[in-house]
Structures are given as C-alpha cells and as structure tokens.
C-alpha cells in the first residue's frame, strides 16, 4: 500500500514539473512576441479565405448578374400575363369536389360482403313466404274437406 502511495506522489510531482515547464514556455513565447511587436515588425496580414476582393473579375461577374436581372423581370412579366387569362376547367365532377365521409373506405370494403348477405336474406324471405303459402293451402284444404 505504501508502494502505491509513493508511486502516486512521484507521478503527481512529475505532473507539477511538466506544468511549470509549459507555463515557462508560454510566458517565454509571449515575451518574444511583445519584443517583436515593440521592435517595429508589421502586423501580420489577415487571410480571408471566403472573401473576394473587388477586382476586375468580380466586377465582370456582377455585371453579368445585372444582365440576368432584366431576364428575370421579363419572365415574371410573362407569368403575370398568363395569370390574367381565366383558367377554364371543363371536367368538373361533383363527386370529386364534395368531401367524403371518414368511413367511406370501410363501406367500400364491406359492400361485397353485404351483397352476399342481401342475396341470402332474399332467399330466406322467399322460402318463408312459400312455407306460409303451403301452410295456408293445407289449412284451406282441411276446411274444404267435410268431416263427419
């Protein structure tokens, strides 16, 4: 345990020494810069990487943009003229104009099933009517036969 503590202290001392050396270098570099500035050296020229000075090339480019501005104005004028003429829509369908109910797709999907059920219902109704007619005829026959 004492070994570990001794090693940690040594490492801490090494770090402190390195920090002192770095501080010394920094202050030394700053002093050199101050001496150079006082010595009459010129200030370094800034470098603008995204900035273009106004030169003849740039002036020509801006002149071409001015020419293009006139073309844009003509295009806008043509479009304004086109907007003045009324647009006639020949195919107007009321079904497309009216909003649909939220469940229209469900009704469409269920329609086939409802057709089958409707056919079964009609057959069942017809069968019930036939049974009643048969029952009614049997009843009429029983009344027609005299019982003694």
JSON list of C-alpha atoms in Angstrom, two decimals:
[
{"chain": "A", "resi": 1, "resn": "UNK", "atom": "CA", "xyz": [0.00, 0.00, 0.00]},
{"chain": "A", "resi": 2, "resn": "UNK", "atom": "CA", "xyz": [2.86, 2.32, 0.86]},
{"chain": "A", "resi": 3, "resn": "UNK", "atom": "CA", "xyz": [4.40, 1.49, -2.54]},
{"chain": "A", "resi": 4, "resn": "UNK", "atom": "CA", "xyz": [1.26, 2.63, -4.33]},
{"chain": "A", "resi": 5, "resn": "UNK", "atom": "CA", "xyz": [1.07, 5.88, -2.37]},
{"chain": "A", "resi": 6, "resn": "UNK", "atom": "CA", "xyz": [4.76, 6.59, -3.02]},
{"chain": "A", "resi": 7, "resn": "UNK", "atom": "CA", "xyz": [4.31, 5.98, -6.76]},
{"chain": "A", "resi": 8, "resn": "UNK", "atom": "CA", "xyz": [1.23, 8.24, -6.87]},
{"chain": "A", "resi": 9, "resn": "UNK", "atom": "CA", "xyz": [3.17, 11.03, -5.16]},
{"chain": "A", "resi": 10, "resn": "UNK", "atom": "CA", "xyz": [6.01, 10.66, -7.67]},
{"chain": "A", "resi": 11, "resn": "UNK", "atom": "CA", "xyz": [3.58, 10.89, -10.57]},
{"chain": "A", "resi": 12, "resn": "UNK", "atom": "CA", "xyz": [1.99, 13.99, -9.03]},
{"chain": "A", "resi": 13, "resn": "UNK", "atom": "CA", "xyz": [5.41, 15.65, -8.74]},
{"chain": "A", "resi": 14, "resn": "UNK", "atom": "CA", "xyz": [6.19, 14.80, -12.38]},
{"chain": "A", "resi": 15, "resn": "UNK", "atom": "CA", "xyz": [2.89, 16.41, -13.48]},
{"chain": "A", "resi": 16, "resn": "UNK", "atom": "CA", "xyz": [3.63, 19.54, -11.46]},
{"chain": "A", "resi": 17, "resn": "UNK", "atom": "CA", "xyz": [7.08, 19.85, -13.07]},
{"chain": "A", "resi": 18, "resn": "UNK", "atom": "CA", "xyz": [5.64, 19.44, -16.57]},
{"chain": "A", "resi": 19, "resn": "UNK", "atom": "CA", "xyz": [3.02, 22.12, -15.87]},
{"chain": "A", "resi": 20, "resn": "UNK", "atom": "CA", "xyz": [5.74, 24.53, -14.66]},
{"chain": "A", "resi": 21, "resn": "UNK", "atom": "CA", "xyz": [7.75, 23.91, -17.82]},
{"chain": "A", "resi": 22, "resn": "UNK", "atom": "CA", "xyz": [4.69, 24.53, -20.03]},
{"chain": "A", "resi": 23, "resn": "UNK", "atom": "CA", "xyz": [3.92, 27.78, -18.17]},
{"chain": "A", "resi": 24, "resn": "UNK", "atom": "CA", "xyz": [7.52, 28.86, -18.57]},
{"chain": "A", "resi": 25, "resn": "UNK", "atom": "CA", "xyz": [7.45, 28.19, -22.33]},
{"chain": "A", "resi": 26, "resn": "UNK", "atom": "CA", "xyz": [4.19, 30.09, -22.70]},
{"chain": "A", "resi": 27, "resn": "UNK", "atom": "CA", "xyz": [5.43, 33.15, -20.84]},
{"chain": "A", "resi": 28, "resn": "UNK", "atom": "CA", "xyz": [8.72, 32.99, -22.78]},
{"chain": "A", "resi": 29, "resn": "UNK", "atom": "CA", "xyz": [6.83, 32.89, -26.11]},
{"chain": "A", "resi": 30, "resn": "UNK", "atom": "CA", "xyz": [4.62, 35.81, -25.05]},
{"chain": "A", "resi": 31, "resn": "UNK", "atom": "CA", "xyz": [7.68, 37.87, -24.10]},
{"chain": "A", "resi": 32, "resn": "UNK", "atom": "CA", "xyz": [9.24, 37.17, -27.51]},
{"chain": "A", "resi": 33, "resn": "UNK", "atom": "CA", "xyz": [6.08, 38.30, -29.29]},
{"chain": "A", "resi": 34, "resn": "UNK", "atom": "CA", "xyz": [5.95, 41.51, -27.25]},
{"chain": "A", "resi": 35, "resn": "UNK", "atom": "CA", "xyz": [9.59, 42.24, -28.10]},
{"chain": "A", "resi": 36, "resn": "UNK", "atom": "CA", "xyz": [8.93, 41.63, -31.81]},
{"chain": "A", "resi": 37, "resn": "UNK", "atom": "CA", "xyz": [5.91, 43.95, -31.77]},
{"chain": "A", "resi": 38, "resn": "UNK", "atom": "CA", "xyz": [7.88, 46.65, -29.98]},
{"chain": "A", "resi": 39, "resn": "UNK", "atom": "CA", "xyz": [10.73, 46.17, -32.40]},
{"chain": "A", "resi": 40, "resn": "UNK", "atom": "CA", "xyz": [8.62, 47.66, -35.22]},
{"chain": "A", "resi": 41, "resn": "UNK", "atom": "CA", "xyz": [7.63, 44.49, -37.01]},
{"chain": "A", "resi": 42, "resn": "UNK", "atom": "CA", "xyz": [4.47, 44.77, -39.09]},
{"chain": "A", "resi": 43, "resn": "UNK", "atom": "CA", "xyz": [1.21, 43.23, -38.06]},
{"chain": "A", "resi": 44, "resn": "UNK", "atom": "CA", "xyz": [0.56, 40.04, -39.99]},
{"chain": "A", "resi": 45, "resn": "UNK", "atom": "CA", "xyz": [-1.93, 40.49, -42.80]},
{"chain": "A", "resi": 46, "resn": "UNK", "atom": "CA", "xyz": [-5.19, 38.63, -42.16]},
{"chain": "A", "resi": 47, "resn": "UNK", "atom": "CA", "xyz": [-6.12, 35.91, -44.60]},
{"chain": "A", "resi": 48, "resn": "UNK", "atom": "CA", "xyz": [-9.76, 35.91, -45.71]},
{"chain": "A", "resi": 49, "resn": "UNK", "atom": "CA", "xyz": [-10.36, 32.55, -47.31]},
{"chain": "A", "resi": 50, "resn": "UNK", "atom": "CA", "xyz": [-14.04, 33.09, -48.12]},
{"chain": "A", "resi": 51, "resn": "UNK", "atom": "CA", "xyz": [-13.76, 36.76, -49.02]},
{"chain": "A", "resi": 52, "resn": "UNK", "atom": "CA", "xyz": [-13.14, 38.02, -52.55]},
{"chain": "A", "resi": 53, "resn": "UNK", "atom": "CA", "xyz": [-11.76, 41.48, -53.05]},
{"chain": "A", "resi": 54, "resn": "UNK", "atom": "CA", "xyz": [-13.43, 43.71, -55.59]},
{"chain": "A", "resi": 55, "resn": "UNK", "atom": "CA", "xyz": [-11.27, 43.22, -58.63]},
{"chain": "A", "resi": 56, "resn": "UNK", "atom": "CA", "xyz": [-11.96, 43.42, -62.32]},
{"chain": "A", "resi": 57, "resn": "UNK", "atom": "CA", "xyz": [-13.03, 39.76, -62.35]},
{"chain": "A", "resi": 58, "resn": "UNK", "atom": "CA", "xyz": [-15.62, 40.30, -59.63]},
{"chain": "A", "resi": 59, "resn": "UNK", "atom": "CA", "xyz": [-16.90, 43.44, -61.33]},
{"chain": "A", "resi": 60, "resn": "UNK", "atom": "CA", "xyz": [-17.48, 41.47, -64.54]},
{"chain": "A", "resi": 61, "resn": "UNK", "atom": "CA", "xyz": [-19.39, 38.81, -62.61]},
{"chain": "A", "resi": 62, "resn": "UNK", "atom": "CA", "xyz": [-21.66, 41.39, -61.01]},
{"chain": "A", "resi": 63, "resn": "UNK", "atom": "CA", "xyz": [-22.27, 42.97, -64.42]},
{"chain": "A", "resi": 64, "resn": "UNK", "atom": "CA", "xyz": [-23.47, 39.61, -65.73]},
{"chain": "A", "resi": 65, "resn": "UNK", "atom": "CA", "xyz": [-25.84, 39.35, -62.75]},
{"chain": "A", "resi": 66, "resn": "UNK", "atom": "CA", "xyz": [-27.32, 42.75, -63.62]},
{"chain": "A", "resi": 67, "resn": "UNK", "atom": "CA", "xyz": [-28.00, 41.48, -67.15]},
{"chain": "A", "resi": 68, "resn": "UNK", "atom": "CA", "xyz": [-29.73, 38.43, -65.74]},
{"chain": "A", "resi": 69, "resn": "UNK", "atom": "CA", "xyz": [-31.97, 40.61, -63.59]},
{"chain": "A", "resi": 70, "resn": "UNK", "atom": "CA", "xyz": [-33.59, 42.00, -66.73]},
{"chain": "A", "resi": 71, "resn": "UNK", "atom": "CA", "xyz": [-34.30, 38.48, -67.99]},
{"chain": "A", "resi": 72, "resn": "UNK", "atom": "CA", "xyz": [-35.97, 37.60, -64.70]},
{"chain": "A", "resi": 73, "resn": "UNK", "atom": "CA", "xyz": [-38.18, 40.67, -64.94]},
{"chain": "A", "resi": 74, "resn": "UNK", "atom": "CA", "xyz": [-39.29, 39.60, -68.42]},
{"chain": "A", "resi": 75, "resn": "UNK", "atom": "CA", "xyz": [-40.13, 36.09, -67.19]},
{"chain": "A", "resi": 76, "resn": "UNK", "atom": "CA", "xyz": [-42.14, 37.49, -64.30]},
{"chain": "A", "resi": 77, "resn": "UNK", "atom": "CA", "xyz": [-44.00, 39.77, -66.72]},
{"chain": "A", "resi": 78, "resn": "UNK", "atom": "CA", "xyz": [-44.88, 36.82, -68.96]},
{"chain": "A", "resi": 79, "resn": "UNK", "atom": "CA", "xyz": [-46.14, 34.83, -65.98]},
{"chain": "A", "resi": 80, "resn": "UNK", "atom": "CA", "xyz": [-48.27, 37.77, -64.81]},
{"chain": "A", "resi": 81, "resn": "UNK", "atom": "CA", "xyz": [-49.84, 38.00, -68.26]},
{"chain": "A", "resi": 82, "resn": "UNK", "atom": "CA", "xyz": [-50.61, 34.28, -68.16]},
{"chain": "A", "resi": 83, "resn": "UNK", "atom": "CA", "xyz": [-52.30, 34.70, -64.78]},
{"chain": "A", "resi": 84, "resn": "UNK", "atom": "CA", "xyz": [-54.63, 37.39, -66.16]},
{"chain": "A", "resi": 85, "resn": "UNK", "atom": "CA", "xyz": [-56.29, 34.95, -68.56]},
{"chain": "A", "resi": 86, "resn": "UNK", "atom": "CA", "xyz": [-59.04, 32.93, -66.87]},
{"chain": "A", "resi": 87, "resn": "UNK", "atom": "CA", "xyz": [-58.45, 29.22, -66.49]},
{"chain": "A", "resi": 88, "resn": "UNK", "atom": "CA", "xyz": [-61.38, 27.12, -67.72]},
{"chain": "A", "resi": 89, "resn": "UNK", "atom": "CA", "xyz": [-61.78, 23.70, -66.24]},
{"chain": "A", "resi": 90, "resn": "UNK", "atom": "CA", "xyz": [-64.05, 21.54, -68.38]},
{"chain": "A", "resi": 91, "resn": "UNK", "atom": "CA", "xyz": [-64.18, 18.36, -66.34]},
{"chain": "A", "resi": 92, "resn": "UNK", "atom": "CA", "xyz": [-65.77, 19.17, -63.01]},
{"chain": "A", "resi": 93, "resn": "UNK", "atom": "CA", "xyz": [-67.10, 16.16, -61.15]},
{"chain": "A", "resi": 94, "resn": "UNK", "atom": "CA", "xyz": [-69.28, 16.80, -58.13]},
{"chain": "A", "resi": 95, "resn": "UNK", "atom": "CA", "xyz": [-68.08, 13.56, -56.54]},
{"chain": "A", "resi": 96, "resn": "UNK", "atom": "CA", "xyz": [-64.52, 14.87, -56.60]},
{"chain": "A", "resi": 97, "resn": "UNK", "atom": "CA", "xyz": [-65.49, 18.25, -55.19]},
{"chain": "A", "resi": 98, "resn": "UNK", "atom": "CA", "xyz": [-67.59, 17.03, -52.28]},
{"chain": "A", "resi": 99, "resn": "UNK", "atom": "CA", "xyz": [-65.65, 15.83, -49.27]},
{"chain": "A", "resi": 100, "resn": "UNK", "atom": "CA", "xyz": [-66.03, 12.17, -48.44]},
{"chain": "A", "resi": 101, "resn": "UNK", "atom": "CA", "xyz": [-67.18, 10.83, -45.15]},
{"chain": "A", "resi": 102, "resn": "UNK", "atom": "CA", "xyz": [-64.45, 9.40, -42.92]},
{"chain": "A", "resi": 103, "resn": "UNK", "atom": "CA", "xyz": [-65.75, 5.84, -43.20]},
{"chain": "A", "resi": 104, "resn": "UNK", "atom": "CA", "xyz": [-66.23, 5.69, -47.00]},
{"chain": "A", "resi": 105, "resn": "UNK", "atom": "CA", "xyz": [-63.38, 3.22, -47.46]},
{"chain": "A", "resi": 106, "resn": "UNK", "atom": "CA", "xyz": [-64.84, 0.89, -44.84]},
{"chain": "A", "resi": 107, "resn": "UNK", "atom": "CA", "xyz": [-68.20, 0.93, -46.59]},
{"chain": "A", "resi": 108, "resn": "UNK", "atom": "CA", "xyz": [-66.50, 0.18, -49.91]},
{"chain": "A", "resi": 109, "resn": "UNK", "atom": "CA", "xyz": [-64.70, -2.84, -48.44]},
{"chain": "A", "resi": 110, "resn": "UNK", "atom": "CA", "xyz": [-67.83, -4.21, -46.76]},
{"chain": "A", "resi": 111, "resn": "UNK", "atom": "CA", "xyz": [-70.04, -3.75, -49.85]},
{"chain": "A", "resi": 112, "resn": "UNK", "atom": "CA", "xyz": [-69.15, -7.18, -51.36]},
{"chain": "A", "resi": 113, "resn": "UNK", "atom": "CA", "xyz": [-69.97, -8.98, -48.12]},
{"chain": "A", "resi": 114, "resn": "UNK", "atom": "CA", "xyz": [-73.24, -7.09, -47.84]},
{"chain": "A", "resi": 115, "resn": "UNK", "atom": "CA", "xyz": [-74.22, -8.17, -51.39]},
{"chain": "A", "resi": 116, "resn": "UNK", "atom": "CA", "xyz": [-73.81, -11.84, -50.42]},
{"chain": "A", "resi": 117, "resn": "UNK", "atom": "CA", "xyz": [-75.82, -11.33, -47.25]},
{"chain": "A", "resi": 118, "resn": "UNK", "atom": "CA", "xyz": [-78.52, -9.48, -49.19]},
{"chain": "A", "resi": 119, "resn": "UNK", "atom": "CA", "xyz": [-78.89, -12.44, -51.59]},
{"chain": "A", "resi": 120, "resn": "UNK", "atom": "CA", "xyz": [-79.15, -14.89, -48.67]},
{"chain": "A", "resi": 121, "resn": "UNK", "atom": "CA", "xyz": [-81.71, -12.66, -46.98]},
{"chain": "A", "resi": 122, "resn": "UNK", "atom": "CA", "xyz": [-83.85, -12.50, -50.13]},
{"chain": "A", "resi": 123, "resn": "UNK", "atom": "CA", "xyz": [-83.72, -16.31, -50.48]},
{"chain": "A", "resi": 124, "resn": "UNK", "atom": "CA", "xyz": [-84.70, -16.76, -46.82]},
{"chain": "A", "resi": 125, "resn": "UNK", "atom": "CA", "xyz": [-87.63, -14.34, -47.19]},
{"chain": "A", "resi": 126, "resn": "UNK", "atom": "CA", "xyz": [-88.84, -16.15, -50.32]},
{"chain": "A", "resi": 127, "resn": "UNK", "atom": "CA", "xyz": [-88.63, -19.51, -48.53]},
{"chain": "A", "resi": 128, "resn": "UNK", "atom": "CA", "xyz": [-90.62, -18.19, -45.55]},
{"chain": "A", "resi": 129, "resn": "UNK", "atom": "CA", "xyz": [-93.30, -16.86, -47.89]},
{"chain": "A", "resi": 130, "resn": "UNK", "atom": "CA", "xyz": [-93.52, -20.24, -49.66]},
{"chain": "A", "resi": 131, "resn": "UNK", "atom": "CA", "xyz": [-93.85, -22.05, -46.30]},
{"chain": "A", "resi": 132, "resn": "UNK", "atom": "CA", "xyz": [-96.68, -19.74, -45.24]},
{"chain": "A", "resi": 133, "resn": "UNK", "atom": "CA", "xyz": [-98.45, -20.24, -48.55]},
{"chain": "A", "resi": 134, "resn": "UNK", "atom": "CA", "xyz": [-98.13, -24.02, -48.19]},
{"chain": "A", "resi": 135, "resn": "UNK", "atom": "CA", "xyz": [-99.39, -23.86, -44.62]},
{"chain": "A", "resi": 136, "resn": "UNK", "atom": "CA", "xyz": [-102.25, -21.66, -45.76]},
{"chain": "A", "resi": 137, "resn": "UNK", "atom": "CA", "xyz": [-103.17, -24.06, -48.59]},
{"chain": "A", "resi": 138, "resn": "UNK", "atom": "CA", "xyz": [-103.16, -27.05, -46.25]},
{"chain": "A", "resi": 139, "resn": "UNK", "atom": "CA", "xyz": [-105.37, -25.14, -43.90]},
{"chain": "A", "resi": 140, "resn": "UNK", "atom": "CA", "xyz": [-107.74, -24.30, -46.76]},
{"chain": "A", "resi": 141, "resn": "UNK", "atom": "CA", "xyz": [-107.80, -27.95, -47.87]},
{"chain": "A", "resi": 142, "resn": "UNK", "atom": "CA", "xyz": [-108.68, -29.10, -44.36]},
{"chain": "A", "resi": 143, "resn": "UNK", "atom": "CA", "xyz": [-111.58, -26.70, -44.30]},
{"chain": "A", "resi": 144, "resn": "UNK", "atom": "CA", "xyz": [-112.76, -27.78, -47.72]},
{"chain": "A", "resi": 145, "resn": "UNK", "atom": "CA", "xyz": [-112.95, -31.48, -46.75]},
{"chain": "A", "resi": 146, "resn": "UNK", "atom": "CA", "xyz": [-116.08, -32.13, -44.82]},
{"chain": "A", "resi": 147, "resn": "UNK", "atom": "CA", "xyz": [-115.53, -34.10, -41.70]},
{"chain": "A", "resi": 148, "resn": "UNK", "atom": "CA", "xyz": [-118.36, -36.26, -40.47]}
]
